[in-house]
Short mmCIF file of C-alpha atoms in Angstrom, two decimals:
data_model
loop_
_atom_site.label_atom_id
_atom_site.label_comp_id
_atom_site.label_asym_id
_atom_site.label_seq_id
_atom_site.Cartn_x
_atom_site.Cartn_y
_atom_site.Cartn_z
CA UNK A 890 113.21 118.37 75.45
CA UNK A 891 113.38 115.58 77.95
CA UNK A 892 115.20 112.81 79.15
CA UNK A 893 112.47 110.28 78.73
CA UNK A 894 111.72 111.69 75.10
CA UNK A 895 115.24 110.49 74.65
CA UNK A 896 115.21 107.45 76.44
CA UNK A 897 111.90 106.22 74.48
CA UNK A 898 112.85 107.48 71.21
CA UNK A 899 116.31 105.65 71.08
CA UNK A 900 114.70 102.30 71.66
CA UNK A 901 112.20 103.10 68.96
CA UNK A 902 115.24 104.02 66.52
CA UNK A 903 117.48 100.64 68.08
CA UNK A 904 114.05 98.25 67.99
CA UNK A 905 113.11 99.49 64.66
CA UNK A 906 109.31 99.36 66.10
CA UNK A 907 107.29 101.36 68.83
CA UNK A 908 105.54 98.12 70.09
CA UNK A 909 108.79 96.44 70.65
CA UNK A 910 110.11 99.79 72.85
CA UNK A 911 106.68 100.19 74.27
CA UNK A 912 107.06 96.09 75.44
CA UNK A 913 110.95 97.02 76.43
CA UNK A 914 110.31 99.61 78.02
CA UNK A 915 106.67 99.04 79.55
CA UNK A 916 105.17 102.09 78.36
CA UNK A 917 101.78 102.36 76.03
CA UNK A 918 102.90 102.85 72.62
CA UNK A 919 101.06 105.66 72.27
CA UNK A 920 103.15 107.63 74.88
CA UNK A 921 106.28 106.26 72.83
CA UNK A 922 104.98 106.83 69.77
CA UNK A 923 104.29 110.73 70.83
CA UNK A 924 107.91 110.88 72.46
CA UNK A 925 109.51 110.33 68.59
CA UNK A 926 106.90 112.99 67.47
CA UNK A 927 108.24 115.08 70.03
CA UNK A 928 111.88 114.61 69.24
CA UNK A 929 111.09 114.54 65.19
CA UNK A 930 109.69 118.18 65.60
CA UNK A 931 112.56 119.64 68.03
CA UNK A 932 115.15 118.31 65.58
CA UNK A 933 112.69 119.64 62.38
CA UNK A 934 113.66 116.31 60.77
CA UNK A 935 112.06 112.63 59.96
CA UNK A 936 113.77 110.13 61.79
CA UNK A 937 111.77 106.78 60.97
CA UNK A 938 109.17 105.93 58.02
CA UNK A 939 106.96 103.08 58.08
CA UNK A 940 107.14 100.86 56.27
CA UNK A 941 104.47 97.83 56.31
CA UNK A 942 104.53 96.55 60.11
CA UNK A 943 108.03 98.23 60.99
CA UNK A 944 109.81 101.15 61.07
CA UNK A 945 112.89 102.12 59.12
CA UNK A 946 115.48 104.58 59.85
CA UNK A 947 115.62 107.48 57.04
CA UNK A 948 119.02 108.59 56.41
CA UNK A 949 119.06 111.60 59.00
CA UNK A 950 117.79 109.26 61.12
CA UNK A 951 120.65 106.80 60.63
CA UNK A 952 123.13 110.29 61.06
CA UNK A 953 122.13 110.97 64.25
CA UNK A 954 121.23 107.93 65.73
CA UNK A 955 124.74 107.58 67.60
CA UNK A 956 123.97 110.81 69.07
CA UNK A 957 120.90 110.01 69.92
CA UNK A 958 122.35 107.00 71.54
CA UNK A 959 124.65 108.82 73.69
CA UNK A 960 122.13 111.13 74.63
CA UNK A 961 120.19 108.28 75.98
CA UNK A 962 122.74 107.11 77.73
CA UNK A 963 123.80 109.83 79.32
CA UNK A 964 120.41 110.15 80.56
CA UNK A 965 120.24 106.67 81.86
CA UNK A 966 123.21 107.38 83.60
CA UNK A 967 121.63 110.21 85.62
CA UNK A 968 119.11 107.89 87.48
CA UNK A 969 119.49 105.98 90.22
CA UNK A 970 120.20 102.60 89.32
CA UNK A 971 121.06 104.17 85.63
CA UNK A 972 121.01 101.05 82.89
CA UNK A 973 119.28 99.08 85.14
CA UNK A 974 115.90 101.44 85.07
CA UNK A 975 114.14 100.77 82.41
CA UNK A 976 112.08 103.73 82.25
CA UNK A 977 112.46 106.57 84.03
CA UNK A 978 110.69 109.57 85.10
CA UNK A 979 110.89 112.37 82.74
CA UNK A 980 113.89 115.47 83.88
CA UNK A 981 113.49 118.59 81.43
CA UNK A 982 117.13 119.43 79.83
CA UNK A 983 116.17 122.72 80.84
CA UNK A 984 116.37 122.06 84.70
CA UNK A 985 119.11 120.13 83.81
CA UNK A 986 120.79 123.65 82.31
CA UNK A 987 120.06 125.29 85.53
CA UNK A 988 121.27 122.69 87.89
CA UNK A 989 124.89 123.00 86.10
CA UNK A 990 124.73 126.52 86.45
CA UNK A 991 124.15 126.60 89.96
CA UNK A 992 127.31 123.91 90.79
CA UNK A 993 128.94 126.41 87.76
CA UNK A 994 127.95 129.51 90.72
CA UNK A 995 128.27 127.63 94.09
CA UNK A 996 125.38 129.55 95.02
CA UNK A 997 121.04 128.90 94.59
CA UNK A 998 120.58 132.47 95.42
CA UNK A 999 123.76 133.30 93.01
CA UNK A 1000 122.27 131.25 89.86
CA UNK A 1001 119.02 132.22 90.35
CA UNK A 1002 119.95 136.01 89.85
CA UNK A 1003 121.82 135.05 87.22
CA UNK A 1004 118.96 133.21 85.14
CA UNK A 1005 116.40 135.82 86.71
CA UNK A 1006 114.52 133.29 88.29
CA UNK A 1007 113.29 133.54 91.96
CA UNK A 1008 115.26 131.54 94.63
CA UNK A 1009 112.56 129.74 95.70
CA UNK A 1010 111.24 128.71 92.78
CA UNK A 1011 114.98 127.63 91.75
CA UNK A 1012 115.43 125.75 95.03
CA UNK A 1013 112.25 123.57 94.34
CA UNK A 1014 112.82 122.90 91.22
CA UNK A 1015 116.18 120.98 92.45
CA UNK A 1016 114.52 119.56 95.23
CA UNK A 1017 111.90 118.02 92.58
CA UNK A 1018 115.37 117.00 89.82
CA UNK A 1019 116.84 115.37 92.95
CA UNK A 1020 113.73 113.75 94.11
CA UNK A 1021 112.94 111.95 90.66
CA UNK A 1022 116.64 110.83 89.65
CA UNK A 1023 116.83 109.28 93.66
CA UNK A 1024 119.77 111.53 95.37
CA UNK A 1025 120.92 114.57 96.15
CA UNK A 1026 123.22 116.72 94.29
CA UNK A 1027 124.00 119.52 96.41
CA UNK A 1028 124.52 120.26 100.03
CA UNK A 1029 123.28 123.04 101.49
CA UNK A 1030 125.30 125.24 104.06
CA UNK A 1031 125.97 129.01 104.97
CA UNK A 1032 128.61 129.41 102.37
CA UNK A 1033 126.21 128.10 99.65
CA UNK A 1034 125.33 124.68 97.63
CA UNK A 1035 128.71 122.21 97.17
CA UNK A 1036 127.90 118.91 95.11
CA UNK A 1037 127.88 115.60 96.80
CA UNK A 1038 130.15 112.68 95.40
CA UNK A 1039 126.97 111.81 93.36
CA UNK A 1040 126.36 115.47 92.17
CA UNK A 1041 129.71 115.71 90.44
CA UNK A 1042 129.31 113.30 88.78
CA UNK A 1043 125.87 113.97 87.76
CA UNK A 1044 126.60 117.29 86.79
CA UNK A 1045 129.50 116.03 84.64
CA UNK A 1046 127.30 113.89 82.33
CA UNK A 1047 124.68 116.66 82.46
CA UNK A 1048 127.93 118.98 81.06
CA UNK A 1049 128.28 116.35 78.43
CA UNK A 1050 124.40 116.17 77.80
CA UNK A 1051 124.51 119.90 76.69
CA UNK A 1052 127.00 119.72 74.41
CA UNK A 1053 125.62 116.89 72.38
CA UNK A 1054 122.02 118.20 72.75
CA UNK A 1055 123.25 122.22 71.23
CA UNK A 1056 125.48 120.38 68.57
CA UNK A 1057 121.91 118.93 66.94
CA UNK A 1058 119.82 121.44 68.17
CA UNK A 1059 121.72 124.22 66.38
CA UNK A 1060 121.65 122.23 63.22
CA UNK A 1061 118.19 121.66 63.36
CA UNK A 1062 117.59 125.15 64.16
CA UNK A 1063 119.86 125.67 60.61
CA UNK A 1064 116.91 123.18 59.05
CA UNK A 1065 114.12 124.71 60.62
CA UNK A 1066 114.71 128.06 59.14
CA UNK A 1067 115.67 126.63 55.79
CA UNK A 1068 112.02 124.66 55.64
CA UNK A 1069 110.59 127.75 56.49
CA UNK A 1070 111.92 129.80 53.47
CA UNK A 1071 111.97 126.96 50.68
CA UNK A 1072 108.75 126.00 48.83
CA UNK A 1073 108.19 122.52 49.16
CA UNK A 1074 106.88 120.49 46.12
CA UNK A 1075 106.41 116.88 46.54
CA UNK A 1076 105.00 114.45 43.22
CA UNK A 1077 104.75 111.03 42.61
CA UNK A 1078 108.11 109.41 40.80
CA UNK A 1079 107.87 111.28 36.86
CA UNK A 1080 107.55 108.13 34.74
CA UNK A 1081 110.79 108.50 32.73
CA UNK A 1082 111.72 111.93 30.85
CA UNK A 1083 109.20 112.23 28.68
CA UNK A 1084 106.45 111.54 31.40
CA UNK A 1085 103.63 114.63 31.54
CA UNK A 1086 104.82 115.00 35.28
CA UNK A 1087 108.46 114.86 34.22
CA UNK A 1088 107.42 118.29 31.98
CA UNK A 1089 105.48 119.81 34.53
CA UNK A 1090 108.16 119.30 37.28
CA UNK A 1091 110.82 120.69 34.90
CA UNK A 1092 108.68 123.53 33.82
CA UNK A 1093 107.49 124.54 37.30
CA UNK A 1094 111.04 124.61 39.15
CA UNK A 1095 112.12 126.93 35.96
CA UNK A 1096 109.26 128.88 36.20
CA UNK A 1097 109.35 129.39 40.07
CA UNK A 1098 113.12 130.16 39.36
CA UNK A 1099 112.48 133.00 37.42
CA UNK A 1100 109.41 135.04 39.59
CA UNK A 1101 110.43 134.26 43.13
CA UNK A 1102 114.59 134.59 43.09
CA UNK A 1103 114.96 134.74 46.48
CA UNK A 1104 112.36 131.40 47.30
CA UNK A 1105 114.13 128.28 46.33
CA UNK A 1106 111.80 125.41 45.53
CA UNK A 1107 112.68 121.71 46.66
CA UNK A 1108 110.92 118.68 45.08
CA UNK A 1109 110.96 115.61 46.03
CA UNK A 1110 109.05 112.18 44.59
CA UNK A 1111 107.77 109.28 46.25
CA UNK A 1112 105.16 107.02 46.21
CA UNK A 1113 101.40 107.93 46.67
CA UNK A 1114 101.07 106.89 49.91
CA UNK A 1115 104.40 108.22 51.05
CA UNK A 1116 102.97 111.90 49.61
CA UNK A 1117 99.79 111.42 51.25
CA UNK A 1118 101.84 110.91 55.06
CA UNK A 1119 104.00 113.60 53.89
CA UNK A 1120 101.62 115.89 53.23
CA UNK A 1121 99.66 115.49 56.71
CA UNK A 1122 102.87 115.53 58.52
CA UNK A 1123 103.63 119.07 56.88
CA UNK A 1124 106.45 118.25 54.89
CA UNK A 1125 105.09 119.24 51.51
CA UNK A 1126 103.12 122.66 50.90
CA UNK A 1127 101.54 121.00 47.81
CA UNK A 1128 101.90 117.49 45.91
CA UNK A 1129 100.95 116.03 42.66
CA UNK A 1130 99.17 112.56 43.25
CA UNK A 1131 98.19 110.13 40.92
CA UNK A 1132 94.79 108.71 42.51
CA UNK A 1133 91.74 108.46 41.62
CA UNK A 1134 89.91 110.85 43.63
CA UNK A 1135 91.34 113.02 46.36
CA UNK A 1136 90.79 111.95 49.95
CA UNK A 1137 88.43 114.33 51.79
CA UNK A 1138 90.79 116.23 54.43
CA UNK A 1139 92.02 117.05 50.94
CA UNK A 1140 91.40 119.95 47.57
CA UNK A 1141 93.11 120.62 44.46
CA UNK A 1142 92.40 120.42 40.99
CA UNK A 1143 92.87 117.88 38.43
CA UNK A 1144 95.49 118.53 35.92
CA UNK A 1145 95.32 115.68 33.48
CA UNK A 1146 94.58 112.50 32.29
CA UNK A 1147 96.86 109.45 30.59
CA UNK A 1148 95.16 106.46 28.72
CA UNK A 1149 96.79 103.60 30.51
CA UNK A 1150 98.94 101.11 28.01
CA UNK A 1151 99.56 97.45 28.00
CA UNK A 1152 103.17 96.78 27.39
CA UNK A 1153 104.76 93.89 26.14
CA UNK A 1154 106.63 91.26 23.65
CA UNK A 1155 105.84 92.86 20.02
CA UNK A 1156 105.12 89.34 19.01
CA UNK A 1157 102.56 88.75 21.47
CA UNK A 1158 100.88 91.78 21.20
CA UNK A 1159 100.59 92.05 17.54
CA UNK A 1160 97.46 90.24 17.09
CA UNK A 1161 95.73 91.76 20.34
CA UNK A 1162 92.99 94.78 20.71
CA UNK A 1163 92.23 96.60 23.30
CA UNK A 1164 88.31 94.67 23.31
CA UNK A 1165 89.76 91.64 23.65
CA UNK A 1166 89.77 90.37 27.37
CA UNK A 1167 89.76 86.87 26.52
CA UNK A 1168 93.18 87.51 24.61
CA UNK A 1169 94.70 89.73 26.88
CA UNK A 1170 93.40 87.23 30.22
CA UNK A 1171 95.70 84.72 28.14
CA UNK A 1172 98.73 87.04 27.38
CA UNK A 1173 98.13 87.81 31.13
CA UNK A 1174 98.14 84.42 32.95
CA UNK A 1175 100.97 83.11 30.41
CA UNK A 1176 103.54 86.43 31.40
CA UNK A 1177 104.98 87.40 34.65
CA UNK A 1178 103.62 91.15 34.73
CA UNK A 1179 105.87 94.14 36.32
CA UNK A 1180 103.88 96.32 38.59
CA UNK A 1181 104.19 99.11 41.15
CA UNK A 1182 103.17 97.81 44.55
CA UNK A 1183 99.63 99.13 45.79
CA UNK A 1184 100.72 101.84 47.75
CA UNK A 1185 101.09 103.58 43.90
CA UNK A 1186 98.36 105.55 42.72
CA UNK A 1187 98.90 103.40 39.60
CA UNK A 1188 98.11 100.04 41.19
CA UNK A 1189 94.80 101.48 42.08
CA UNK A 1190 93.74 101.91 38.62
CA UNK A 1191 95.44 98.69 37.25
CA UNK A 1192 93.86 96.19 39.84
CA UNK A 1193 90.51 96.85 38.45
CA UNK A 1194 91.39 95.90 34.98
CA UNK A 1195 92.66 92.79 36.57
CA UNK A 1196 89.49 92.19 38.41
CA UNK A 1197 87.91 92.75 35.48
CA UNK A 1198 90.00 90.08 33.56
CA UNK A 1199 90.56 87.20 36.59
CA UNK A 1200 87.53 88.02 38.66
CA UNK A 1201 87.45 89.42 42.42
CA UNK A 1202 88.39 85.89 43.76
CA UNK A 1203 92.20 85.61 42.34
CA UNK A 1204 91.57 81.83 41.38
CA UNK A 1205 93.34 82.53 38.05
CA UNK A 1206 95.36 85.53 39.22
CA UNK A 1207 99.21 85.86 37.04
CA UNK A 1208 101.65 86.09 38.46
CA UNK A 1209 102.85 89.51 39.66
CA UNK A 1210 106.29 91.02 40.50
CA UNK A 1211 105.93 94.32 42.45
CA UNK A 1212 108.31 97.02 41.41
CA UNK A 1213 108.24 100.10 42.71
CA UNK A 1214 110.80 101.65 40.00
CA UNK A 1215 109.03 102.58 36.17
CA UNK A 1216 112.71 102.37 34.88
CA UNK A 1217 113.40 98.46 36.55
CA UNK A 1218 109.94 97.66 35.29
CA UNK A 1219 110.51 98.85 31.44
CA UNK A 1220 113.91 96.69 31.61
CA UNK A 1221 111.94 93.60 32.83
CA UNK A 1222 109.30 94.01 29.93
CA UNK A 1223 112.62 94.76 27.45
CA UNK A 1224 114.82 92.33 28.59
CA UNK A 1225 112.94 89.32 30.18
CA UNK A 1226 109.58 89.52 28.31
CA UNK A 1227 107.37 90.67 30.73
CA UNK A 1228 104.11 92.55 30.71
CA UNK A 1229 103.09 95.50 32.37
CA UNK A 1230 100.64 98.26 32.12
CA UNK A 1231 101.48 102.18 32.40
CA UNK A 1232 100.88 105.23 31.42
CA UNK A 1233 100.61 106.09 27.26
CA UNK A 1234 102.47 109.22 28.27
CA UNK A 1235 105.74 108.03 29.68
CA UNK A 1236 106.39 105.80 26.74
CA UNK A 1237 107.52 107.95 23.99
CA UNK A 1238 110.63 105.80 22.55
CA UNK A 1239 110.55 101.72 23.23
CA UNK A 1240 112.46 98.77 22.01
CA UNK A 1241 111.24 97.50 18.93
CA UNK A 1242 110.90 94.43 20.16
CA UNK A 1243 108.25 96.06 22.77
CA UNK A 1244 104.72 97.11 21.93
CA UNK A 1245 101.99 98.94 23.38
CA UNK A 1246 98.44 98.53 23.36
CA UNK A 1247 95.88 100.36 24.09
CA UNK A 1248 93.37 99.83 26.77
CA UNK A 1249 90.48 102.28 26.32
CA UNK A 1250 89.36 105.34 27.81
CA UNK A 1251 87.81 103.23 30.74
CA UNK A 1252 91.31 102.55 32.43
CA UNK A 1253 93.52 106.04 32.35
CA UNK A 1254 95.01 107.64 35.42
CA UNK A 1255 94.58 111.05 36.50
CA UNK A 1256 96.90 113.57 37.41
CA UNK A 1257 95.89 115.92 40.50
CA UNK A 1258 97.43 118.99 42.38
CA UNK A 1259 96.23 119.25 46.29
CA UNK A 1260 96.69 120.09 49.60
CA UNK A 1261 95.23 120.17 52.98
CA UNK A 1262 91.80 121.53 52.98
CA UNK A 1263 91.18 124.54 54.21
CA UNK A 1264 94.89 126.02 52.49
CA UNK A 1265 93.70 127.01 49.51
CA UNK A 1266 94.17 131.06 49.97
CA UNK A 1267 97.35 130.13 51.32
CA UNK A 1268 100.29 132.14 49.24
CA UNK A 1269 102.48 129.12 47.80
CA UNK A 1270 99.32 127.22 46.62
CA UNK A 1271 98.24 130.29 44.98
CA UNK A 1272 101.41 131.17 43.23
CA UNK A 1273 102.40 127.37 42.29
CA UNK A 1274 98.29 127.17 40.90
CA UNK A 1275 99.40 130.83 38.39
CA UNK A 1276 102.15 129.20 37.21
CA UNK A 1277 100.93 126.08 36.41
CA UNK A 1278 98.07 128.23 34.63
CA UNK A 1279 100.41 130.22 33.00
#
């Protein structure tokens, strides 16, 4: 780690955007965006998560952003000019380490015997520390290396960076080996309790419970597009998506299929069929319809029954409320007579004054297990594949 790592990330996590820091600070927002990377994978935790244009913080994000905060200042404080320089050349907190333990000695020669480095090598790697924060922190002489006015004071916030830094770093190292033992399952939000995935979730952590003791499983649901960034980023070892097809820096299998069901008013549905697009265009433009947002595997499959209905131009497009919550959406369609359509599956008990119909085998949404290409002799995809075999 790095002071300017720190220094770029806590603008990103302040601005809420890496253009904004990359303008603040006048770096390319590529090198920003790599310094969050950076500090992301020494703290083996996600600190920000897109989402649309911006950035937002993720609760562990939010934890240690006061930390992170200090850190940075501290940092600042280290340079020449401190607050004032926007940003600064980049001081490992390793050099850092051994420039407190050679005020800590009194000595170069004495330090570098300690940390089994070579005295030269020690004494330019100060001369370089001093060089890019613009003074000196030590005076040479025959009775060894005293700190000027400026060191101690250096050295003191340097004290303080090391204590902050091992306080997160050891908890991170906590995380790191807990991600490394725990099977990590990530699925797309089970549509209510008596949703296929629900089942299979259930079914799976009991299962995995029972043949690997010692391996505790984590799942977590999100949003198909969430899973998909997940996945890449190495968060998940496997996911169940909802998509159509898989992308191609992906493999898996499909698991299964749901008819996809209009949902609505009993009294408004009672005369419709599923053939009838002229009836349910009119049930369609004369509802508000409750729908995930199109970063759902869902969406994907609904919009083309839409298209179908309105045409690709939207001239006679309903209206549409964007939900990302099956639960908020069924109380909409209970409640305030919307519309909506999901899957057959997930809608085992409704209010009577709600009914379903049918749309046909053309609109159903499939159900797939995958992974990064390339994994599939991996161990966990094997095992989770048996038992969902078994």
């Amino acid at each position: 780690m790095d002071t300017a790592t720190l220094i770029l990330s806590d603008a990103v996590l302040r601005l809420g955007s890496i253009r904004a820091a990359a303008r603040a600070l006048e770096r390319p927002a590529a090198t920003v965006a790599a310094a969050v990377a950076r500090l992301e994978a020494a703290l083996a935790v996600e600190l920000v998560r897109r989402t649309g244009s911006s950035l937002m913080l993720t609760l562990e994000g939010a934890r240690l952003l006061p930390r992170i905060e200090a850190l940075c200042g501290l940092s600042l404080g280290l340079y020449r000019g401190g607050e004032q320089r926007l940003s600064p050349a980049a001081v490992s907190l390793e050099a850092l380490s051994r420039l407190n333990q050679v005020a800590r000695s009194g000595s170069i020669r004495a330090a570098a015997r300690e940390m089994g480095l070579g005295q030269p090598q020690l004494t330019r790697q100060i001369a370089h520390v001093e060089g890019v924060l613009g003074y000196a922190i030590f005076e040479r002489g025959r009775d060894g290396a005293r700190l000027t006015p400026a060191g101690v004071a250096a050295v003191e916030r340097i004290r303080q960076i090391e204590t902050l830094w091992r306080e997160i770093a050891d908890a991170a190292s906590d995380r790191f080996r807990r991600t490394e033992t725990v099977v990590r399952i990530g699925s797309v939000v089970p549509l209510g309790p008596e949703s296929r995935i629900a089942d299979l979730l259930a079914d799976l952590a009991a299962n995995w419970r029972s043949r690997h003791p010692r391996q505790p499983i984590f799942i977590g649901s999100m949003i198909a597009e969430e899973l998909l960034t997940s996945l890449k980023r190495g968060l998940f070892d496997v996911v169940f998506l909802d998509v159509e097809r898989l992308p191609e820096d992906l493999e898996g299998h499909l698991i299964s299929v749901s008819p996809l069901t209009l949902v609505g008013p009993a009294d408004q549905l009672k005369d419709l069929s599923g053939d009838d697009r002229a009836g349910l265009a009119t049930l369609l433009a004369t509802h508000p319809i409750a729908l995930p947002s199109p970063r759902s595997g869902l969406r994907q499959k609904i919009d083309p029954l839409l298209e179908a209905l309105f045409g690709r131009d939207g001239r006679r497009a309903p209206e549409i409320v964007e939900v990302d919550s099956i639960p908020v959406i069924l109380k909409l369609v209970t409640r305030h007579r919307f519309v909506s359509v999901l899957p057959g599956a997930s809608l085992a008990a409704l209010d009577p004054a709600v009914a379903r119909l049918e749309l046909g085998s053309d609109f159903s949404l499939p159900l797939w297990i995958a992974w990064p290409r390339g994994r599939a002799g991996d161990s966990i995809q094997r095992q989770v594949l048996a038992l969902l075999r078994k």
